[in-house]
Coordinates of C-alpha atoms and ligand atoms in Angstrom, one line a residue:
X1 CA 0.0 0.0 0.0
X2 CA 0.8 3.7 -1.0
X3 CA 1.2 6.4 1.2
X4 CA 0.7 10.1 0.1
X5 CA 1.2 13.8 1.6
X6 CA -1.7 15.7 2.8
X7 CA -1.2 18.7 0.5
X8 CA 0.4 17.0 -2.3
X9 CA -0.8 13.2 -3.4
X10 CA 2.1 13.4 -6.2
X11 CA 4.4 12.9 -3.6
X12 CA 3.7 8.8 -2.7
X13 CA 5.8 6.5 -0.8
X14 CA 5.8 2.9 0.8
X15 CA 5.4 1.8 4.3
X16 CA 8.7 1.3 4.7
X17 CA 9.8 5.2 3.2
X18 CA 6.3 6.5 5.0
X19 CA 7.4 5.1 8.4
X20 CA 11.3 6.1 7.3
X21 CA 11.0 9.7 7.0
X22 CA 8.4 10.5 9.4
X23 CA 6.8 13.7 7.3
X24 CA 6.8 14.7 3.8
X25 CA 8.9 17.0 2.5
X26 CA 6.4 19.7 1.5
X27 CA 5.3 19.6 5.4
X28 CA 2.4 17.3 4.8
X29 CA 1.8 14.1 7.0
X30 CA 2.1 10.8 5.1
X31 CA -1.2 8.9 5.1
X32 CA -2.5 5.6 3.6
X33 CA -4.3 6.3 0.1
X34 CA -6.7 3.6 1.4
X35 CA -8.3 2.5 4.0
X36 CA -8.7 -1.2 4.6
X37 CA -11.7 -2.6 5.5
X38 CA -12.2 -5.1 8.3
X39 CA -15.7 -7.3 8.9
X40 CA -17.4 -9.8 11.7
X41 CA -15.2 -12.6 10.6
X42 CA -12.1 -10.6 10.8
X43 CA -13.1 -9.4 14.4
X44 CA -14.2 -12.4 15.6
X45 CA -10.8 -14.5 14.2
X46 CA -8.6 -12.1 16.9
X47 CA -11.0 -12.6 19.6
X48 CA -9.4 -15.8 20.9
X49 CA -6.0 -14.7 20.4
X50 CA -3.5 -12.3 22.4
X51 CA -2.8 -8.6 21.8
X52 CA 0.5 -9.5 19.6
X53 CA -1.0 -11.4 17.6
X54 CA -4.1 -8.8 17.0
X55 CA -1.2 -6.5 16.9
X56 CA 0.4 -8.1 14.1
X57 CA -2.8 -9.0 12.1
X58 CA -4.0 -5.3 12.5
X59 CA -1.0 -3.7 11.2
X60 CA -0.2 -6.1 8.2
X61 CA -3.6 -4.8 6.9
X62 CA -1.8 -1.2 5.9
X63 CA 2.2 -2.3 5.8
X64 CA 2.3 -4.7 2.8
X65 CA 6.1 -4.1 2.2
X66 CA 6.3 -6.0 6.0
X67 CA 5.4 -9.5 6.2
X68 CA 3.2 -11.0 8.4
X69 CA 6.0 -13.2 10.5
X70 CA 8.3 -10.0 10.9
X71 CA 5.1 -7.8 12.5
X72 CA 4.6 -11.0 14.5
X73 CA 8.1 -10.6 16.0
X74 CA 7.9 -7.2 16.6
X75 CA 5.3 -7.1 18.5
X76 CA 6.7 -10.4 20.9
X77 CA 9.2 -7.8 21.6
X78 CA 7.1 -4.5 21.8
X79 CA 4.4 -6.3 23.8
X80 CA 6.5 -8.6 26.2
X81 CA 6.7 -9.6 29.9
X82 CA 9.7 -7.6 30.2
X83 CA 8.5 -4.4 28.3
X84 CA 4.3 -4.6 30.2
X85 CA 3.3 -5.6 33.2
X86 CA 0.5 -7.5 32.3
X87 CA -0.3 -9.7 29.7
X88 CA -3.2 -8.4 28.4
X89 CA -1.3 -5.3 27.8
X90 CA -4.1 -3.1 27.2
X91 CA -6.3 -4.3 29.9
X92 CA -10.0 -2.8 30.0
X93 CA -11.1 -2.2 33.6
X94 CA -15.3 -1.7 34.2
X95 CA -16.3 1.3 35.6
X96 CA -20.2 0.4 35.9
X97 CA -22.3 -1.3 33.3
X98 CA -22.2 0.9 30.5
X99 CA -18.2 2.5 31.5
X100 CA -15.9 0.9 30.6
X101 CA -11.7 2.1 30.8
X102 CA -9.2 1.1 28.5
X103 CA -5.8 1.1 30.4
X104 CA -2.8 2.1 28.0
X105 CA -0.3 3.0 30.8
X106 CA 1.4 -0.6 31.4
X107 CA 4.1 -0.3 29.7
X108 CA 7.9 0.9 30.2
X109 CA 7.2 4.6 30.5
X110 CA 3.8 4.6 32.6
X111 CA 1.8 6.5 29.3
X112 CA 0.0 5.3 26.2
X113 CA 2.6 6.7 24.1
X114 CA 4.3 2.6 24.8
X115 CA 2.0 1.3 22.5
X116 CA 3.3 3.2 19.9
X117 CA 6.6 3.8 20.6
X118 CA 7.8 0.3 21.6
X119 CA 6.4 -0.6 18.3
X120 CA 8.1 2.1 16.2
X121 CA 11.5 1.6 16.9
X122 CA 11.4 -1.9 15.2
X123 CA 8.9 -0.8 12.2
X124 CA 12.1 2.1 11.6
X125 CA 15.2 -0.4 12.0
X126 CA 13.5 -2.6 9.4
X127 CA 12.6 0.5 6.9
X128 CA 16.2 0.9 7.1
X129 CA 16.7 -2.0 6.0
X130 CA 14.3 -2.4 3.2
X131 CA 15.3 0.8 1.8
X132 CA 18.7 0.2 1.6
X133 CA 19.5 3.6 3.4
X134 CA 22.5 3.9 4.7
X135 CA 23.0 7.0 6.9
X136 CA 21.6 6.6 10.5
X137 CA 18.4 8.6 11.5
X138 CA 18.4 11.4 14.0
X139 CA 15.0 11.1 15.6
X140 CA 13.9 15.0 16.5
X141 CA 11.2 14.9 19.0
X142 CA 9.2 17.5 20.5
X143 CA 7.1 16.3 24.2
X144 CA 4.9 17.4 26.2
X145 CA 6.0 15.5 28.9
X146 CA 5.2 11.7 27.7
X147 CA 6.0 11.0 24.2
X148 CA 10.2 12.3 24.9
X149 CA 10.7 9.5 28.0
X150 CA 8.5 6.6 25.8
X151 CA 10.6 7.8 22.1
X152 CA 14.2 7.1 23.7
X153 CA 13.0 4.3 26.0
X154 CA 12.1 3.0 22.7
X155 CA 15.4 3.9 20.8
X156 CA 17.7 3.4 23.4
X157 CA 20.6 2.0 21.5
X158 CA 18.7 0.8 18.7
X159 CA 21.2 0.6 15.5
X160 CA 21.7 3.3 13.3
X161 CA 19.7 5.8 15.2
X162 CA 20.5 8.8 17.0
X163 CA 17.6 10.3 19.3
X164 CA 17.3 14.2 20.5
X165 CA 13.9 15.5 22.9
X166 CA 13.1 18.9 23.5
X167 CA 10.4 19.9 26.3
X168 CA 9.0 22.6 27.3
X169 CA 11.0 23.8 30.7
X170 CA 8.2 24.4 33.0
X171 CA 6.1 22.5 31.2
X172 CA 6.2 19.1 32.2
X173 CA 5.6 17.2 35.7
X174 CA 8.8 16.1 38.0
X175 CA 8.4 12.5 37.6
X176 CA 8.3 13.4 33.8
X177 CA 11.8 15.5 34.1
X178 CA 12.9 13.2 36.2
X179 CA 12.0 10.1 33.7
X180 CA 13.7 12.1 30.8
X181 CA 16.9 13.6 32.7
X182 CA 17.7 9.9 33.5
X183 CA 17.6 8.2 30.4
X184 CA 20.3 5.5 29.8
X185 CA 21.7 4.9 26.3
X186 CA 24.7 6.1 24.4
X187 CA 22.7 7.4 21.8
X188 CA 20.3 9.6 23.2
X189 CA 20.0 13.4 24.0
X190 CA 17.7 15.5 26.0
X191 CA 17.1 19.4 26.2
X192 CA 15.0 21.5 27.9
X193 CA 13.5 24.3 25.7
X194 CA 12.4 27.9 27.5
X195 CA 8.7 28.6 26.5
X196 CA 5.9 25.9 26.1
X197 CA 5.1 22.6 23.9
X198 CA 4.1 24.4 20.9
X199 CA 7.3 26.4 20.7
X200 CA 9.0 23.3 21.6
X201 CA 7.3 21.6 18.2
X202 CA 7.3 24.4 16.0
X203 CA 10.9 24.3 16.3
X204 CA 11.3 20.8 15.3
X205 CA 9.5 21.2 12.3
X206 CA 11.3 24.2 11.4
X207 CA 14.7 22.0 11.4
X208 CA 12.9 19.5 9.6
X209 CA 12.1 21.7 6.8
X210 CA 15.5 23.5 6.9
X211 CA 17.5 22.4 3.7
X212 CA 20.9 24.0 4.6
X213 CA 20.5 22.0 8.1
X214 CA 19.2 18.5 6.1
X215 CA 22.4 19.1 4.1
X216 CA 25.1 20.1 6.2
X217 CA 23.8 16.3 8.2
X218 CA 23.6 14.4 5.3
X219 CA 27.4 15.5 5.0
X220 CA 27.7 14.0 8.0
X221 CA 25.8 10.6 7.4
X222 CA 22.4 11.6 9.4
X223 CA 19.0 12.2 8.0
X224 CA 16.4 13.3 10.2
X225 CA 13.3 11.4 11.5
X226 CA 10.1 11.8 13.3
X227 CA 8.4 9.8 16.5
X228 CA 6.4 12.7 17.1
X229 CA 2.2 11.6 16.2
X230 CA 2.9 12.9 12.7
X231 CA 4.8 9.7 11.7
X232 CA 2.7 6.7 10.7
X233 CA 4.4 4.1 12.6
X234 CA 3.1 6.6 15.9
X235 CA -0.6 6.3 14.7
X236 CA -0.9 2.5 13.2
X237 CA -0.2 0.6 16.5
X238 CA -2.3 3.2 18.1
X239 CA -5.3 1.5 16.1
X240 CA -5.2 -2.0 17.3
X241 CA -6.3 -1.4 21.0
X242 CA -9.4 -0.1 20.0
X243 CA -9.9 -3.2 17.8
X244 CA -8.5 -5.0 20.6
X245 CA -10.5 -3.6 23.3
X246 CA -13.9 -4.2 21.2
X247 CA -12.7 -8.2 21.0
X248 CA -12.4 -8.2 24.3
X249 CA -16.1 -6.9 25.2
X250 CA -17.1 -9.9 22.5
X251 CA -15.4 -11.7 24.5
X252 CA -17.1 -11.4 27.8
X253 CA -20.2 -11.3 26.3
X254 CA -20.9 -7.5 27.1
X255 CA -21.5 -6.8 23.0
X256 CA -23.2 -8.7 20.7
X257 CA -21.2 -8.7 17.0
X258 CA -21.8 -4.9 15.4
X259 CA -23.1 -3.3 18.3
X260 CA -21.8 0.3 18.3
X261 CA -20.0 1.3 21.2
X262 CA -19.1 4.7 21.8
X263 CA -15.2 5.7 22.3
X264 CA -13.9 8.9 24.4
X265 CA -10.4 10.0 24.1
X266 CA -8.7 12.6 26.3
X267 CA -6.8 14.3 23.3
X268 CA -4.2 16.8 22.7
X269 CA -2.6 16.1 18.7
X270 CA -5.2 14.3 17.9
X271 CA -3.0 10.7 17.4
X272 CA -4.9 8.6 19.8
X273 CA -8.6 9.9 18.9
X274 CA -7.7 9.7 14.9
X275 CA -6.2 6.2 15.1
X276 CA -9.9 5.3 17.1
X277 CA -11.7 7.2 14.0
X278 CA -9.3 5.2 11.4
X279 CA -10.3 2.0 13.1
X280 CA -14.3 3.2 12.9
X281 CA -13.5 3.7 9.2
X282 CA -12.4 0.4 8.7
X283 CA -15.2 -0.9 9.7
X284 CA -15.3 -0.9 13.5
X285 CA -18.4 -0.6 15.2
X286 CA -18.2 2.8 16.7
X287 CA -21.3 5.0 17.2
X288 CA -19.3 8.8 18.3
X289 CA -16.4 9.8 19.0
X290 CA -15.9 11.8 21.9
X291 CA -13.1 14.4 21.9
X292 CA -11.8 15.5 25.5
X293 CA -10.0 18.4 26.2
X294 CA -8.8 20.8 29.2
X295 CA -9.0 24.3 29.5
X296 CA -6.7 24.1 25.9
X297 CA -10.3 23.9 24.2
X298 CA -9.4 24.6 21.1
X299 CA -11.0 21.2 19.6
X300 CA -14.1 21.8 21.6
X301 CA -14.2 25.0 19.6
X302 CA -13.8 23.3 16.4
X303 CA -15.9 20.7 16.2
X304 CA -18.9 23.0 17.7
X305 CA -18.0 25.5 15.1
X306 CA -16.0 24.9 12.4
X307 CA -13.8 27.1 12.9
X308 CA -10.2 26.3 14.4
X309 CA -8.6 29.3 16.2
X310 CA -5.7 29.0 17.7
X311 CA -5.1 32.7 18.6
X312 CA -6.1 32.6 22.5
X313 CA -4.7 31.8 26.1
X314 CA -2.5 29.2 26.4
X315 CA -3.0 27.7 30.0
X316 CA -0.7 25.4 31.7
X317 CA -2.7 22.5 32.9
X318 CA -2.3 19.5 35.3
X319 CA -2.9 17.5 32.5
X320 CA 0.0 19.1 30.3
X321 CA -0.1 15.9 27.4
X322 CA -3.2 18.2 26.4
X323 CA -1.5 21.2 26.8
X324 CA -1.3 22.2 22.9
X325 CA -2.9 24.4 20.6
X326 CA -1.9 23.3 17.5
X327 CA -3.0 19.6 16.9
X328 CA -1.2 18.2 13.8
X329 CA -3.1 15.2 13.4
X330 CA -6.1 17.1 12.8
X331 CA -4.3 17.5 9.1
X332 CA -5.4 13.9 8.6
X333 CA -8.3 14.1 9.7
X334 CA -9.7 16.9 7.4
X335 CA -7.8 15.4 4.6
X336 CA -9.9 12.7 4.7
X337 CA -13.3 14.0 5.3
X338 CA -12.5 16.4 2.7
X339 CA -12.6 13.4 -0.4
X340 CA -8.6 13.4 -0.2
X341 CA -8.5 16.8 -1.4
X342 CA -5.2 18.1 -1.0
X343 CA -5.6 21.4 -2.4
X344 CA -8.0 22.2 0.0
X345 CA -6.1 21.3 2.9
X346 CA -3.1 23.3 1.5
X347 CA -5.3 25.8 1.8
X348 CA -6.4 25.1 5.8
X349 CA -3.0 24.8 6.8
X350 CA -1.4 27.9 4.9
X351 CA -4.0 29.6 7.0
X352 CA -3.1 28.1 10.2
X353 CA 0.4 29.2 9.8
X354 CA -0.7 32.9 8.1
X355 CA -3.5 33.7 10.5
X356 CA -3.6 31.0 13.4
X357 CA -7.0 30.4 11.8
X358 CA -9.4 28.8 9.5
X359 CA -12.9 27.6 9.0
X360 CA -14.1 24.2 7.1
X361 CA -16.4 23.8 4.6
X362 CA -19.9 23.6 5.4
X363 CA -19.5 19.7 4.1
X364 CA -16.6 18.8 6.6
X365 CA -18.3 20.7 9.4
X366 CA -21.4 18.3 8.6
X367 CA -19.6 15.3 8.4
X368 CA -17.4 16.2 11.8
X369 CA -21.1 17.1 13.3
X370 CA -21.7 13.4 12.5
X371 CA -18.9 11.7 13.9
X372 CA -17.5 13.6 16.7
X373 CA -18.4 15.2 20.1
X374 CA -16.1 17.5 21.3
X375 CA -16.1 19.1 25.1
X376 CA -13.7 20.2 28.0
X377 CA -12.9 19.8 31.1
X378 CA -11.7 22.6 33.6
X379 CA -9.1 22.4 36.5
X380 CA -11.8 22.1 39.1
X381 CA -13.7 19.7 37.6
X382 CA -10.7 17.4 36.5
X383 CA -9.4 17.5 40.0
X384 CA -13.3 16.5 41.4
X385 CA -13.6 13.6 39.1
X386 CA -10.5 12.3 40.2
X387 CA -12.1 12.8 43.6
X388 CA -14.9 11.0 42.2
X389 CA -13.1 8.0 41.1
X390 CA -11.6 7.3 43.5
X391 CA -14.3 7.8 46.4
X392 CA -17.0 5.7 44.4
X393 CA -15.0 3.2 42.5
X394 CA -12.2 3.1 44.7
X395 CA -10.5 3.8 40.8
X396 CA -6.9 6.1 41.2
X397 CA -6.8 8.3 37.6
X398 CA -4.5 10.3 36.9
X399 CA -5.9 14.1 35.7
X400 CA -5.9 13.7 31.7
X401 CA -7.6 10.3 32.1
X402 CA -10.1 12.0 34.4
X403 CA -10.6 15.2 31.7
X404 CA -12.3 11.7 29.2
X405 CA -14.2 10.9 32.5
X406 CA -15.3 14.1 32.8
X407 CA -16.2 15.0 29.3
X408 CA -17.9 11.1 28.7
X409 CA -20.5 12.0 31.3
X410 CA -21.4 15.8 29.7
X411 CA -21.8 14.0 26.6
X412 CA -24.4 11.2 27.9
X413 CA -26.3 14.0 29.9
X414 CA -26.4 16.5 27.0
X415 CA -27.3 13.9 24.0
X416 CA -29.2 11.0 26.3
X417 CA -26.6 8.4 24.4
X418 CA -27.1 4.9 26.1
X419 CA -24.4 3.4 23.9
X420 CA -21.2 1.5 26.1
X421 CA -18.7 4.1 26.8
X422 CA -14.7 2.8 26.6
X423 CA -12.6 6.1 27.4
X424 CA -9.2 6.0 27.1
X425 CA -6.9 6.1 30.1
X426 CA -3.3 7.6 29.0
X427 CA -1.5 7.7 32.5
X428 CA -0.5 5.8 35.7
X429 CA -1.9 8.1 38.4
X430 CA 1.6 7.5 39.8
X431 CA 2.9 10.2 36.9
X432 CA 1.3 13.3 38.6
X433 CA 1.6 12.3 42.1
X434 CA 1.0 15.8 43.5
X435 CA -2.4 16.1 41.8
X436 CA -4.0 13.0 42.1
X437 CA -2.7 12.8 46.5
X438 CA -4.5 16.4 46.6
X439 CA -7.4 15.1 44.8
X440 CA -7.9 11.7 47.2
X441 CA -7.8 14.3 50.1
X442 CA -4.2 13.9 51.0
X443 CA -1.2 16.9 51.5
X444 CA 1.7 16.0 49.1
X445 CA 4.8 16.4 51.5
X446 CA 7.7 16.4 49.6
X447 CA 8.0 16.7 45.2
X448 CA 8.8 14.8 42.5
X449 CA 9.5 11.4 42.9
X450 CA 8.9 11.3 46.5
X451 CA 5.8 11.3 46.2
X452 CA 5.5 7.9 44.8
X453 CA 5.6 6.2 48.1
X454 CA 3.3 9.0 49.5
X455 CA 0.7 7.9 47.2
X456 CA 1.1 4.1 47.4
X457 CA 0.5 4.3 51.2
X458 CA -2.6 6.5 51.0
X459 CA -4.4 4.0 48.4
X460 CA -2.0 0.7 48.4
X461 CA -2.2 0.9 44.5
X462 CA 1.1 -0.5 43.3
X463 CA 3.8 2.0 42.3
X464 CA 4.9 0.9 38.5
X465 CA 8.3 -0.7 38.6
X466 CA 10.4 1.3 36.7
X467 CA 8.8 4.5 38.0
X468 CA 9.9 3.1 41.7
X469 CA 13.5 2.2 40.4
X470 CA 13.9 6.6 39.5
X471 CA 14.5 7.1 43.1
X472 CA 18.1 7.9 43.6
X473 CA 18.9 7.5 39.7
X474 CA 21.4 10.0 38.6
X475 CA 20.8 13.3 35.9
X476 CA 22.5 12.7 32.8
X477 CA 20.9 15.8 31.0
X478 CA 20.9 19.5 32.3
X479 CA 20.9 21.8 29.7
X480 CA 18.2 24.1 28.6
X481 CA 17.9 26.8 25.5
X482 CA 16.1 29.4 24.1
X483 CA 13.8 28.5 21.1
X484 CA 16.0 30.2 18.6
X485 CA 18.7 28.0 19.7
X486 CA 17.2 24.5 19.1
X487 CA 19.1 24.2 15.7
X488 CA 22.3 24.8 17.2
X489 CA 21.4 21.6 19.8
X490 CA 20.5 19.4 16.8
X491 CA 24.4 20.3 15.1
X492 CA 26.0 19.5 18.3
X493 CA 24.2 16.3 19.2
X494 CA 25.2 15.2 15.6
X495 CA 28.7 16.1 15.5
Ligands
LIG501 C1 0.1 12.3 24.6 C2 -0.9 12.2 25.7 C3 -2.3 12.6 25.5 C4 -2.7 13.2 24.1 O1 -2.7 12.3 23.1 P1 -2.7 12.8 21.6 O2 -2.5 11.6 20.8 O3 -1.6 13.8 21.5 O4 -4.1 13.4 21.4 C5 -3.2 12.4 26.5 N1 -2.8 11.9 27.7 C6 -1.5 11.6 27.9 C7 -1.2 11.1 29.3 C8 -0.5 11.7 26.9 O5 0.7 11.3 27.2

């Protein structure tokens, strides 16, 4: 299968080059030129089987320059005993009758961005591979807190890639820093950038798009390569616990075959909801799509309206995953509701860039009317829900997971929707320690990573292992730059 820009369908690759370079040149985000369908018999083949092997069957529907035995293998490795802590993976935890959450947090790094990012590591050693490339990729990543620790825990000393995070300085919680600023591997780097995720990301994309910089590296044997949401290999593996999650409520008998269930994500660049649209496109039976946000509501906005904006407040949250403005997976999004017209998104993104703004058609505004929900959650309220949780289900959430909780139940009250509810849950509460002790009633005493044992006394959750082994690990990283000095980071990482 083909993959093609956004704003230019000329320009089409393979898997393998998709996954490979990350974006396209002209700035567009690579994206299948179909979408593969899948139907009761598929769905009820992966209901007896494990998560790697739904993995494997899942992802072999859009990577047909991978085989079917090699996808097998890597997702033994991405999925394993050694990388989650249990073997279901992606476990779905009932709520009440009609709640259901979908826990994405087991792996290495404590956040949903595992799922992906053990995944993509192997999908981008083997794209070497079969593209015969021989200069070793630099993987640029931007994070709002998650997607920098889970991209090098990935890449750690993977061959022939080099890996370099910027985050937003006072953007990110302690156990975050704390996971990043600790990272092991000879081939990693880390940097603190002053100002917030957005600056952080528009900066990586600038480099990207900087020919003198792409040259003076390819002098040097390095080509530069994405793990941010805008690659692919981020959004594919991202599909299959949604699949996953839906064999597994066939499987306890809670659905019938083709009964629509409804799907709430707590979103912030649009990956993890788009990847749960791309599965209701191939044939998934999904009813709505409810988008979640925090006091960042910019989505909320849009899907009301139409209209994205992006010129307002920028808050810093305690669920700061969702602290962004700019989503760059919406770009796929509208490029498929718009018939796969390039030209016309073109046109919505030279906007966004010109004027911070632009407005849909009244046909994409119909169709998103259709398929989505959108609402927010504000500081209060995240922090009561957590409260919530944890009071009347004895259930420990961490704040973005309880921003889905939150916006699931203004949805059913505002539409009457009976439909099951799976939300996504993105974090161990264990992440944002301070927040969620404050929420159960507690007085955080101490910061950071003290707080772990704090919190596992209070509710006698377990503390994730590897979380518990960042006690007493020592700082390999400590520098921090201006925005305008990202580019010279990148030159001195790849000397
Ligand atoms: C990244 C992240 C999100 C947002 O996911 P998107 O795919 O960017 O929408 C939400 N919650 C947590 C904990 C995250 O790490």
């Amino acid at each position: 299968m083909k993959y093609y820009s956004t704003r230019d369908k000329a320009l089409s690759y393979s898997a393998a080059e998709a996954i490979k370079m990350g974006l396209s040149r002209d700035g567009g985000l690579l994206t299948p030129c179909r979408i593969p369908g899948i139907d009761a018999a598929f769905l009820q083949s992966l209901v007896g089987e494990s998560y790697q092997e739904r993995a494997a069957r899942v992802m072999a529907l859009f990577l047909s320059d991978y085989s079917l035995d090699e996808l097998r293998n890597f997702a033994a490795r991405a999925y394993g005993p050694d990388k989650f802590d249990t073997d279901a993976v992606a476990p779905l935890r009932k709520v009440d009758e009609d709640t259901y959450c979908l826990e994405l947090w087991h792996g290495p790094t404590s956040a949903f961005k595992d799922m992906a990012l053990q995944m993509l590591p192997q999908l981008l050693s083997a794209a070497l591979g079969k593209t015969g490339e021989e200069k070793t990729a630099c993987i640029l990543v931007a994070t709002s807190g998650d997607t920098g620790k889970a991209a090098m825990e990935g890449f750690a000393d993977v061959e022939q890639t080099k890996i370099m995070v910027f985050y937003p300085k006072d953007g990110v919680s302690e156990v975050q820093q704390a996971q990043m600023v600790t990272q092991e591997g000879a081939n990693v780097g880390v940097c603190a950038v002053v100002g917030n995720f957005d600056d952080a990301q528009t900066g990586v994309k600038r480099i990207f798009s900087d020919e003198q910089i792409r040259d003076t590296l390819a002098g040097r044997g390095y080509f530069l390569s994405s793990a941010n949401s805008i690659n692919w290999g981020r959004i594919l593996p991202q599909l299959v616990y949604y699949i996953s999650a839906y064999c597994d409520l066939l499987s306890c008998g809670r659905i019938t075959m083709g009964e629509p269930i409804n799907i709430c994500v707590p979103t912030g660049n649009f990956g993890n909801i788009l990847a749960a649209y791309y599965a209701k496109r191939m044939g998934l039976p999904v009813g709505k799509l409810i988008c979640a946000s925090n006091c960042n509501n910019v989505l909320t906005d849009f899907l009301r309206t139409g209209v994205y904006d992006r010129n307002r407040p920028f808050h810093n949250t305690m669920s700061p995953s969702m602290d962004i403005l700019i989503s760059s997976n919406l770009e796929r999004l509208l490029f498929d509701l718009s018939g796969e017209d390039d030209g016309e998104v073109r046109d919505y993104m030279a906007r966004l860039s010109a004027d911070g703004r632009y407005q849909v058609s009244d046909a994409i505004r119909e169709k998103l009317g259709e398929l989505f929900w959108g609402g927010f959650c504000d500081e209060a309220d995240t922090a009561e829900t957590m409260t919530h949780y944890y009071r009347d289900y004895g259930y420990l959430i961490d704040p973005h997971t309880a921003v889905a909780a939150n916006v699931l139940e203004q949805y059913r009250k505002e539409t009457g929707d009976k439909a099951l509810m799976v939300f996504a849950s993105t974090a161990s509460p264990y992440k944002f320690c301070d927040h969620v002790l404050r929420a159960i009633g507690q007085t955080p005493a101490g910061e950071g990573v003290e707080l772990l044992d704090q919190l596992h006394e209070a509710t006698g959750v377990a503390i994730p292992r590897r979380l518990a082994a960042l006690k007493g690990k020592a700082s390999r990283f400590d520098q921090t730059v201006e925005k305008t000095g990202m580019d010279g980071v990148v030159l001195d990482f790849l000397k």
